[in-house]
Short mmCIF file of C-alpha atoms in Angstrom, two decimals:
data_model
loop_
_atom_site.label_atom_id
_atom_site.label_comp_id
_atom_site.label_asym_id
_atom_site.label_seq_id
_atom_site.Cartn_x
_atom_site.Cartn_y
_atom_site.Cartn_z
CA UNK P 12 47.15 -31.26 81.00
CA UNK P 13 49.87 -33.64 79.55
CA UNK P 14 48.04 -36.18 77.12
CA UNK P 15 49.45 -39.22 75.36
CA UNK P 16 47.41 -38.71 72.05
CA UNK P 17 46.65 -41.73 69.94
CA UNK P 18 44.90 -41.29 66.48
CA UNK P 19 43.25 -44.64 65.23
CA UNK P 20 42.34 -44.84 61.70
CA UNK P 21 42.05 -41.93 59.06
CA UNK P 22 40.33 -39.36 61.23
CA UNK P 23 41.82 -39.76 64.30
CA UNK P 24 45.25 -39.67 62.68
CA UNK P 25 44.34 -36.68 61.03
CA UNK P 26 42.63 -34.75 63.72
CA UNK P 27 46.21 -35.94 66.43
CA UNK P 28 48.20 -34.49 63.16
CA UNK P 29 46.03 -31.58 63.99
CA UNK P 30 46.32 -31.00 67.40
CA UNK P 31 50.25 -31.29 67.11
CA UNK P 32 49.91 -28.48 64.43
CA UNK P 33 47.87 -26.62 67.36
CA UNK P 34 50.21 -27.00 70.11
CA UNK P 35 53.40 -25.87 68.17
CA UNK P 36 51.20 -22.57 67.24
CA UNK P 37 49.87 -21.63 70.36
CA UNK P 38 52.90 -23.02 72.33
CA UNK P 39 50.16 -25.28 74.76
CA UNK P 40 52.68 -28.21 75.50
CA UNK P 41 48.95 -30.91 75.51
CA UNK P 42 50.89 -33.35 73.48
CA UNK P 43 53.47 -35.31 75.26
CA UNK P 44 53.45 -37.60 72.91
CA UNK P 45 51.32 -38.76 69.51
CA UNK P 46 50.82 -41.77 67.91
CA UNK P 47 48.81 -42.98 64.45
CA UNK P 48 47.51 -46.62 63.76
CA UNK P 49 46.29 -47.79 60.89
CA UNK P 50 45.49 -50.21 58.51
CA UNK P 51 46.07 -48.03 55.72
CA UNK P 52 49.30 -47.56 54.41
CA UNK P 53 48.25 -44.51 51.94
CA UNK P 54 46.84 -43.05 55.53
CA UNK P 55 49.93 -42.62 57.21
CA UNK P 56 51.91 -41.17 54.80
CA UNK P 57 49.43 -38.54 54.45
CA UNK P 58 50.04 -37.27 58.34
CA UNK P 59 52.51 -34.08 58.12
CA UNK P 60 53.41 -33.56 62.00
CA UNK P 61 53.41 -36.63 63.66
CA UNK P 62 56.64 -38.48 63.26
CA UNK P 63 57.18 -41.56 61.39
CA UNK P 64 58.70 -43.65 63.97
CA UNK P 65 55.24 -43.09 65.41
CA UNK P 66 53.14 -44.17 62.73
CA UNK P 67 51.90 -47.84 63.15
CA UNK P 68 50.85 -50.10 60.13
CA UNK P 69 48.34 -52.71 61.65
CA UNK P 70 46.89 -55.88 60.08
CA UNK P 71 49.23 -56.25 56.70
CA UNK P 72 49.08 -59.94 57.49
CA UNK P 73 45.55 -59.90 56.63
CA UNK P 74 44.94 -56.42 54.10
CA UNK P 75 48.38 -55.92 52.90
CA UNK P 76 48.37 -52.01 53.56
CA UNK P 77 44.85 -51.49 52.27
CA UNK P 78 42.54 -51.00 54.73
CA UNK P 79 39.63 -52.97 56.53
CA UNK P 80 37.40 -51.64 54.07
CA UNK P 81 34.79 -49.72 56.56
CA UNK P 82 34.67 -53.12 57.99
CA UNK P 83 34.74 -52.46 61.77
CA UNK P 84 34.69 -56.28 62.95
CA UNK P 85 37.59 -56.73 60.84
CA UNK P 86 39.04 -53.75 62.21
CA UNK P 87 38.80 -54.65 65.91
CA UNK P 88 40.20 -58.37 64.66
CA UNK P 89 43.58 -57.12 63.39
CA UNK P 90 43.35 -54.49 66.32
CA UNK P 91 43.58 -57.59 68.89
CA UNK P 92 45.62 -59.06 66.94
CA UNK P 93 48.61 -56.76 66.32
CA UNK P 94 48.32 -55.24 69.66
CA UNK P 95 51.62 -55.44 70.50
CA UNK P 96 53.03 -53.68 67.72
CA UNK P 97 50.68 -50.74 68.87
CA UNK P 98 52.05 -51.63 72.77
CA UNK P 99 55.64 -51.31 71.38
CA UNK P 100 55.01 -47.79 70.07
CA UNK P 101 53.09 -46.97 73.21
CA UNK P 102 56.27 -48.42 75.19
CA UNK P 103 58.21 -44.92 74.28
CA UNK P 104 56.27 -42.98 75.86
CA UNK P 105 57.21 -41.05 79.14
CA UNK P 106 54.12 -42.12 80.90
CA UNK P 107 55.23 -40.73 83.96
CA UNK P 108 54.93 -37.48 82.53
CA UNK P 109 51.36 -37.89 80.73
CA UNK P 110 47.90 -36.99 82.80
CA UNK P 111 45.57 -39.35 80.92
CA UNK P 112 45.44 -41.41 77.05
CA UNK P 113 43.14 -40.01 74.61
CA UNK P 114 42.06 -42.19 71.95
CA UNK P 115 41.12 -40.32 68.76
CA UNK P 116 39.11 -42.29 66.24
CA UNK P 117 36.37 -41.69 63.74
CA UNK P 118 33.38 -44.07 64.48
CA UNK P 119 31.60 -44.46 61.21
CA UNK P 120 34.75 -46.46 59.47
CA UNK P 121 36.39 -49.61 60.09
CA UNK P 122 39.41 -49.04 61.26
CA UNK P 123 39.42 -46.64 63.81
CA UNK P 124 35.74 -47.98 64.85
CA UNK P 125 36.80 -51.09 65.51
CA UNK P 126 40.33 -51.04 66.91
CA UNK P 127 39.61 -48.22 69.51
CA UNK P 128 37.18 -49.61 71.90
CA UNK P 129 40.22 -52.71 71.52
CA UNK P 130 42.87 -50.56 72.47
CA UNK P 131 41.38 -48.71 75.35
CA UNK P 132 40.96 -52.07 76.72
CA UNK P 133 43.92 -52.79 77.20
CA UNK P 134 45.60 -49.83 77.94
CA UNK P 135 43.05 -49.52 80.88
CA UNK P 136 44.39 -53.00 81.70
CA UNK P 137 48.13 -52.39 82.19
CA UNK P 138 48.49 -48.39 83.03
CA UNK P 139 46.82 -46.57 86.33
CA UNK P 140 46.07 -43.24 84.56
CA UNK P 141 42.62 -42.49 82.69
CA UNK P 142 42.10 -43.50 79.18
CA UNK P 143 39.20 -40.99 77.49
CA UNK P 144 38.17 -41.69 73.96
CA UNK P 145 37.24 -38.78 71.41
CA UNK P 146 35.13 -39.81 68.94
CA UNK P 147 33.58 -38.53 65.95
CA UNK P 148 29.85 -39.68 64.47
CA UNK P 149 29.83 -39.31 60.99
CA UNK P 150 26.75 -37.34 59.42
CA UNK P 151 23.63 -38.80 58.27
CA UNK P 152 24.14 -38.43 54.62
CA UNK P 153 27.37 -40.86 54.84
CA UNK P 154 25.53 -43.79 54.26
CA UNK P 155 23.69 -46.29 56.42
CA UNK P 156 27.44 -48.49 56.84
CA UNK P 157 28.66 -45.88 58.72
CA UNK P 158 25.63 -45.43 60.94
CA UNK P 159 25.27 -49.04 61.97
CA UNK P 160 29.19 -48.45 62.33
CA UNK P 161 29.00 -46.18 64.79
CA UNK P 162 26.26 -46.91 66.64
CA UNK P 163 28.26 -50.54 67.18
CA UNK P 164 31.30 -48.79 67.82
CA UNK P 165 29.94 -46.36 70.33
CA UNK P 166 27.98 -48.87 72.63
CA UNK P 167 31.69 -50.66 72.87
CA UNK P 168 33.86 -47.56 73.24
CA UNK P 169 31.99 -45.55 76.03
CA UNK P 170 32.16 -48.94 77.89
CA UNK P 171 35.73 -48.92 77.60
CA UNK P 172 37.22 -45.73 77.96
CA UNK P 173 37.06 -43.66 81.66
CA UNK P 174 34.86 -40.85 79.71
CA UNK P 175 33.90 -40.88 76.23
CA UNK P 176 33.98 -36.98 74.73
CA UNK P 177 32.03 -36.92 71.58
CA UNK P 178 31.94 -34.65 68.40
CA UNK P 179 29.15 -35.18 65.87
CA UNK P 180 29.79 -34.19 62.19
CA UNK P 181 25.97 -34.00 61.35
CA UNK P 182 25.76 -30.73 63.46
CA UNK P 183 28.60 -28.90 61.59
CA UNK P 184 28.56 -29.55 58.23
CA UNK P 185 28.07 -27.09 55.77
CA UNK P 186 25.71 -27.14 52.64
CA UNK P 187 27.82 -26.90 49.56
CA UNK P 188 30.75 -27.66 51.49
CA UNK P 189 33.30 -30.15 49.37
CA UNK P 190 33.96 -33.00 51.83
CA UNK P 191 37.88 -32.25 52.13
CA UNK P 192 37.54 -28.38 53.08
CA UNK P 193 34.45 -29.54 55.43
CA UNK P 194 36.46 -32.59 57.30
CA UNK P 195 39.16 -29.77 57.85
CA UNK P 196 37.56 -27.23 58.70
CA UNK P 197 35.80 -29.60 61.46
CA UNK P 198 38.93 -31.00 62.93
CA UNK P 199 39.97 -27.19 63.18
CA UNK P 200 37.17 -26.91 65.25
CA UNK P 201 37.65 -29.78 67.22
CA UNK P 202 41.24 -28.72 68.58
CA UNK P 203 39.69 -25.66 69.33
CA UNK P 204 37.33 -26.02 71.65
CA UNK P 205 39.47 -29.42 73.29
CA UNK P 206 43.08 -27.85 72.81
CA UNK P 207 41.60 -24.29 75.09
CA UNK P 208 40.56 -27.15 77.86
CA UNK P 209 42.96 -28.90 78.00
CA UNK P 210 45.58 -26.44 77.96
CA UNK P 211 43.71 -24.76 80.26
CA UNK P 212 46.75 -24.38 83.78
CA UNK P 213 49.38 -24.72 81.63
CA UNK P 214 51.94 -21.54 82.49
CA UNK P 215 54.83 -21.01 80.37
CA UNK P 216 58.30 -18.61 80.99
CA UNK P 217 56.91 -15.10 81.28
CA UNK P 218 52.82 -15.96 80.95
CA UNK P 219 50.62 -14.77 83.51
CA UNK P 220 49.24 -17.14 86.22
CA UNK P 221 45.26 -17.97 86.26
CA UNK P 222 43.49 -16.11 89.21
CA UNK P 223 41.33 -19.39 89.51
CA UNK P 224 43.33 -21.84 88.16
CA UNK P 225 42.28 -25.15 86.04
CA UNK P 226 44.82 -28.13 86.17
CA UNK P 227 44.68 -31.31 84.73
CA UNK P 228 42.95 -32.60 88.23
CA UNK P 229 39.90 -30.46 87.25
CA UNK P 230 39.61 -31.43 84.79
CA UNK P 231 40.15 -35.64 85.58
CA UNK P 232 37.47 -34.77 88.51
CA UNK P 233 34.88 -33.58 86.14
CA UNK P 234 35.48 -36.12 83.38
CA UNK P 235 35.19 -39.20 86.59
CA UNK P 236 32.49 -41.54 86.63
CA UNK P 237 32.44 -42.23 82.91
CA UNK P 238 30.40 -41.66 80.56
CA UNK P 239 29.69 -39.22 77.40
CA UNK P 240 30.66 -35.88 77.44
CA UNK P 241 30.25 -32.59 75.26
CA UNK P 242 32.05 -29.38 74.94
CA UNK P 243 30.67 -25.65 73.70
CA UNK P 244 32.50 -22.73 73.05
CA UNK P 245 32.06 -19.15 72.42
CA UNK P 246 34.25 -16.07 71.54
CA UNK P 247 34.50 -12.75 70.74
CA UNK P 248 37.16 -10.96 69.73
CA UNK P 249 39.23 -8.07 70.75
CA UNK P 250 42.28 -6.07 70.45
CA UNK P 251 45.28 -7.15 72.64
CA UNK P 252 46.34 -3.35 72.46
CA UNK P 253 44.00 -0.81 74.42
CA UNK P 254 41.62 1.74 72.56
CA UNK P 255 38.51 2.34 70.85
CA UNK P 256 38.30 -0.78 68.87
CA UNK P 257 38.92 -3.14 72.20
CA UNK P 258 36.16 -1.20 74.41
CA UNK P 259 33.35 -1.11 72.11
CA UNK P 260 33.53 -4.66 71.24
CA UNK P 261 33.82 -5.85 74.44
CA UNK P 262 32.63 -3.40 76.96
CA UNK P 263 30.56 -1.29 75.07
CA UNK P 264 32.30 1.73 75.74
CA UNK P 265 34.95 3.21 73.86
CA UNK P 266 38.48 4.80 74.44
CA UNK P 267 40.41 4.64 77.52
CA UNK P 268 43.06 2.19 78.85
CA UNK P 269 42.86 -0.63 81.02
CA UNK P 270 42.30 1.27 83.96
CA UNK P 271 38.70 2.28 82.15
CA UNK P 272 37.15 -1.02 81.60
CA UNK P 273 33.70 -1.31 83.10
CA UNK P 274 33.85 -3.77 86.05
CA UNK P 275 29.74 -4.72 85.68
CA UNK P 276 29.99 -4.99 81.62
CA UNK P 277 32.85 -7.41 81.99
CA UNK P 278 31.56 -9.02 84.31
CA UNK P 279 28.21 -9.31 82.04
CA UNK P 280 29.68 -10.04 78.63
CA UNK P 281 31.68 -12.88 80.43
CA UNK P 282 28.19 -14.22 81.68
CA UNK P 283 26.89 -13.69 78.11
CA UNK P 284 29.49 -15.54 76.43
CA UNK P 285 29.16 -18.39 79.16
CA UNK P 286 25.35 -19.06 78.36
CA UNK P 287 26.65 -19.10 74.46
CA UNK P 288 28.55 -21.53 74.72
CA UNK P 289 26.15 -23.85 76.53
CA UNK P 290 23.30 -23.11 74.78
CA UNK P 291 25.04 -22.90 71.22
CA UNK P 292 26.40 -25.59 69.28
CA UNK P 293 27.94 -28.42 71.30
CA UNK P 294 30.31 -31.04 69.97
CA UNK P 295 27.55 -33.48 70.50
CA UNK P 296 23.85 -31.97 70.41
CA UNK P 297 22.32 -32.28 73.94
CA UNK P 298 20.02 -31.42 76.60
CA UNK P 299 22.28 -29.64 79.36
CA UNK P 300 19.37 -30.40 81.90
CA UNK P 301 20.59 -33.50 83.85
CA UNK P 302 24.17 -33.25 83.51
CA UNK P 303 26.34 -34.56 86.05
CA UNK P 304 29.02 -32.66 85.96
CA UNK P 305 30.78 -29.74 84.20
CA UNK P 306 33.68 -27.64 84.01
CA UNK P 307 33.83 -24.05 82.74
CA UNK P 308 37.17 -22.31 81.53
CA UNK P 309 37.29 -18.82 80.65
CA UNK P 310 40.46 -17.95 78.69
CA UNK P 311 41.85 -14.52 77.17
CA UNK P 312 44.08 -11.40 77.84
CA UNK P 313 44.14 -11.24 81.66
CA UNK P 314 42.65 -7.77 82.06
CA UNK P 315 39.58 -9.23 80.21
CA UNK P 316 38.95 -11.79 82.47
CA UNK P 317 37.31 -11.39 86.04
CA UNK P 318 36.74 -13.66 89.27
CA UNK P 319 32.90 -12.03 89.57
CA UNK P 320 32.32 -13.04 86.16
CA UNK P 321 33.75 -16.21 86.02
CA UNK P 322 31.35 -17.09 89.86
CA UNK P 323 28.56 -15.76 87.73
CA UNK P 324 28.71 -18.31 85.32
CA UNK P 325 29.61 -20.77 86.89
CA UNK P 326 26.55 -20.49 89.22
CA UNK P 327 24.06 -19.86 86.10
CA UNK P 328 25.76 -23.45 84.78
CA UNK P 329 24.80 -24.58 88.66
CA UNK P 330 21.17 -23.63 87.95
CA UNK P 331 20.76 -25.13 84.12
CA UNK P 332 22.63 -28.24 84.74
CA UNK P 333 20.98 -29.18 87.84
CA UNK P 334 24.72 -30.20 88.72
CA UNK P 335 26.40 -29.57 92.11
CA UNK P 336 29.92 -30.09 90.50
CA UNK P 337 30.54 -27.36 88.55
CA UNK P 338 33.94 -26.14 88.27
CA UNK P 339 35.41 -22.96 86.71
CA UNK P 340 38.72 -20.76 86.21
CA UNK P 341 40.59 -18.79 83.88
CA UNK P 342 43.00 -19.29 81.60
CA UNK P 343 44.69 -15.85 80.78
CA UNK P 344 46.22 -15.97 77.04
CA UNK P 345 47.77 -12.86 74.70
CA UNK P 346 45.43 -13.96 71.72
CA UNK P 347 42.76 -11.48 70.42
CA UNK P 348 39.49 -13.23 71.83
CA UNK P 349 38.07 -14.01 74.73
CA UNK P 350 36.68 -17.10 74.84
CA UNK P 351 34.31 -19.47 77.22
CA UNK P 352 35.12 -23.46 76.70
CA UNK P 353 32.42 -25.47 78.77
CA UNK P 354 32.95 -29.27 79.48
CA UNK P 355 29.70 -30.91 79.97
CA UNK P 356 30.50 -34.77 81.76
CA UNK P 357 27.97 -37.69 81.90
CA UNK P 358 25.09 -35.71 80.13
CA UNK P 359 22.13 -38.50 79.24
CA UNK P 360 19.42 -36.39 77.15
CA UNK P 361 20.98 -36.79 73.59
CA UNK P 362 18.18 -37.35 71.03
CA UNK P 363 21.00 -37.70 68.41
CA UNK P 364 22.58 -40.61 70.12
CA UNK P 365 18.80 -42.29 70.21
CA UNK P 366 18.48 -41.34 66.30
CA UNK P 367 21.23 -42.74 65.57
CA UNK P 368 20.80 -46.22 67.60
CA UNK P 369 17.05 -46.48 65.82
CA UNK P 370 18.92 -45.46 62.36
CA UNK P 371 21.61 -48.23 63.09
CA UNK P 372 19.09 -51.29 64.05
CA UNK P 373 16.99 -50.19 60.84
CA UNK P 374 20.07 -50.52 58.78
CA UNK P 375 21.00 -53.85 60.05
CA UNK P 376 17.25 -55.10 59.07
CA UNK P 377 17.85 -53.70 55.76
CA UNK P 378 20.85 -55.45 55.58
CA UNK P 379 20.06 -58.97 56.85
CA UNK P 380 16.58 -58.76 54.77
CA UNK P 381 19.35 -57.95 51.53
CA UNK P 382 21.97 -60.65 52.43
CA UNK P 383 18.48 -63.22 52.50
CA UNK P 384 16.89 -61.81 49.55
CA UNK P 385 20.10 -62.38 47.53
CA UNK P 386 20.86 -65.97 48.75
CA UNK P 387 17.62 -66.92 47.64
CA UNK P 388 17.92 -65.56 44.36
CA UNK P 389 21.13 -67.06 44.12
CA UNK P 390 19.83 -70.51 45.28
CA UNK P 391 16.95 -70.32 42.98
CA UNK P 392 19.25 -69.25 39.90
CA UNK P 393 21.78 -72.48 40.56
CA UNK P 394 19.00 -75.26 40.75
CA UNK P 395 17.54 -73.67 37.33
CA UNK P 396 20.59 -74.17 36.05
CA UNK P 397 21.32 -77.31 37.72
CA UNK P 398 18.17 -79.32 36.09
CA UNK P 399 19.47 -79.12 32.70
CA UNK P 400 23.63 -79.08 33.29
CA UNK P 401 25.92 -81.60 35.66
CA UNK P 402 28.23 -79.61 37.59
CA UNK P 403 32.18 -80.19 37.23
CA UNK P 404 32.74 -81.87 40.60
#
C-alpha cells in the first residue's frame, strides 16, 4: 500500500521520520511521500529523514516559531489558517500513485491535536482517495491538559478522517522508563505493527509472491465505514537458515530441512500466534467482541507460512469477533520471525476511550471552577485596593 504520510506536530513528525527510517531498512516502498507540519520551529529541525523541502512551519504570524503551547484551539486556528501553505507542500505529491493519506498526530498537544482533524477536512474535500488518521493518546500521568486535549481532539478527528487507527501510550509505557527512550521505543513499535500491514502485497525484484495475497484494496475494504480501529501483533522468531535451532523454536522438533517441517505444528503455532496477537496488547485496549471488521496478515520466510494455518485463524477471528468480514493472507519476508499483524476496524467496546472522555469532562470542571475561583479573587483583591487608592485612568 502506497501512503502519502503526513506528521502533524512533534509526534507525528517524529513517528513519519520513523516510518521513513523503516521503509529504507526493510526495503517496504509504504512511503510515497512524507510531510511534517508544525508550529514549532525547534521541531522540525529535529526530524533526520524527512526532507526539508517537506517540512512546513505553520502559524509564525501568530507564535513566531514557538509553538501553540499545548493549546489545541489555537492549534486548529493557525491550522485553518495557513492551510494553504500545508496544500502547497501536499501539491508535490504524485497522488496518482498514493492508495490513501495518513495523518499522523499526537492528540494530547496542541499542535498536532488541533490542526489534524483541520487538515483531514479538507483533504477529504478536494482528493477522491481515503484519508485515515493515526493517532496517539497520551498516558494518564501526562497531566489533565493533555487528557481534555485528546478527548476534544478525538471526538473531531474520528469524524473527519475515513477510519481513525489509534495507539494509546498508557498501555505501553514502562515503569522507570526516561520519557525520551520510552516515546522511542513506542514509535518503534508503532511502525511495527502498521509498517508489516501495510506493506503487506508489496513484491519487490526477486521476493517471493504471497500464496493469499493482501493489497492495498484489503486492506481499504476492511478499514471502510469509518470509525476506530486497533492493531495486535505477535512474533516469534526463527532462523532463516534450516537446522536445529529453526525446528525447535518453531515446530517443536529439531533437525532436518525444509522438507521436515511438521505440516499440523505449523499449522498450530500459526493459529497460536494469531490468538496472541488478538488477545495481547493492542494499539488501543479493546474488547474484540463486536468488531466489524478485521484483517489478518501473516508475514515471514515463505516455508513458515501455510494456507491451512492462515484459514484457521482467520476463522477463529470469525468466531471471537462476531464479524463476517474477516480477511487474511500472507506476506512472505527473509527476516528471522514470523509474525501475525491483526487489523481490528470499527471496534466499539473500548473502556479506555470512555475513561478517558469521563477524565476529560472532569478536567474541564476543574478548570472552569479554577478560571472562576481566580477571577473572584482577583475581583475581590482590586476593589480592596480600590477603596483607599484612585486608579491612573
Amino acid at each position: 500500500m502506497k501512503l502519502a504520510m503526513i506528521g502533524f506536530g512533534q509526534a507525528g513528525g517524529k513517528i513519519v521520520d520513523r516510518f521513513l527510517d523503516y521503509d529504507d531498512r526493510t526495503n517496504s516502498g509504504i512511503v510515497r511521500a512524507a510531510i511534517a507540519v508544525n508550529s514549532a520551529k525547534a521541531d522540525l529541525i529535529g526530524l533526520d529523514n524527512i526532507p526539508e523541502e517537506n517540512r512546513v512551519l505553520i502559524g509564525q504570524a501568530r507564535v513566531k516559531g514557538h509553538g501553540v503551547g499545548a493549546d489545541n484551539e489555537l492549534g486548529a486556528e493557525i491550522a485553518e489558517e495557513d492551510i494553504d501553505e500545508v496544500q502547497n507542500a501536499i501539491d508535490q505529491i504524485p497522488t496518482h500513485e498514493v492508495d490513501a493519506f495518513l495523518i499522523v498526530a499526537g492528540m494530547g498537544g496542541g499542535t498536532g491535536s488541533g490542526g489534524s482533524p483541520v487538515l483531514a477536512k479538507h483533504l477529504k474535500r478536494i482528493y477522491t482517495i481515503p484519508v485515515y488518521g493515526l493517532g496517539v493518546l497520551p498516558g494518564t500521568d501526562e497531566g489533565g491538559i493533555y487528557t481534555l486535549n485528546a478527548a476534544r481532539s478525538f471526538q473531531t478527528f474520528v469524524r473527519e478522517v475515513d477510519n481513525l487507527l489509534v495507539f494509546d501510550n498508557d498501555s505501553w509505557r514502562q515503569t522507570g522508563e526516561s520519557v525520551e527512550g520510552g516515546y522511542d521505543q513506542i514509535n518503534e513499535e508503532i511502525v511495527r505493527r502498521f509498517g508489516i500491514l501495510f506493506g503487506a502485497g508489496e513484491v519487490g525484484d526477486g521476493q517471493e509472491v504471497a500464496e493469499s495475497v493482501v493489497d492495498s484494496s484489503e486492506i481499504i475494504n476492511t478499514l471502510s465505514g469509518g470509525g476506530v480501529s486497533t492493531v495486535g501483533y505477535a512474533s516469534e522468531e526463527v532462523e532463516l537458515e534450516s537446522g536445529g535451532g529453526l525446528l525447535s523454536r518453531f515446530t517443536g522438533e529439531g533437525g532436518g530441512s525444509d522438507d521436515d517441517l511438521d505440516a499440523a505444528n505449523t499449522t498450530n503455532r500459526i493459529t497460536s500466534l494469531v490468538r496472541k496477537a488478538a488477545l495481547g496488547r493492542l494499539t488501543l485496549p479493546c474488547e474484540i467482541e463486536g468488531t466489524e471488521r478485521a484483517l489478518l496478515v501473516l508475514s515471514g520466510p515463505s516455508e513458515y507460512l501455510n494456507r491451512k494455518g492462515i484459514e484457521r485463524g482467520r476463522k477463529w477471528l470469525e468466531e471471537e469477533t462476531g464479524s463476517m468480514e474477516v480477511r487474511g493472507g500472507d506476506f512472505p519476508r527473509q527476516e528471522p520471525e514470523v509474525a501475525a499483524a491483526i487489523l481490528l476496524s470499527g471496534v466499539t467496546n473500548v473502556p479506555r476511550i470512555k475513561r478517558l472522555q469521563q477524565v476529560a469532562i472532569e478536567a474541564q470542571d476543574n478548570i472552569d471552577d479554577i478560571q472562576r475561583e481566580s477571577e473572584e479573587n482577583l475581583e475581590e483583591l482590586v476593589e480592596d485596593d480600590e477603596d483607599e487608592l484612585e486608579p491612573l485612568f
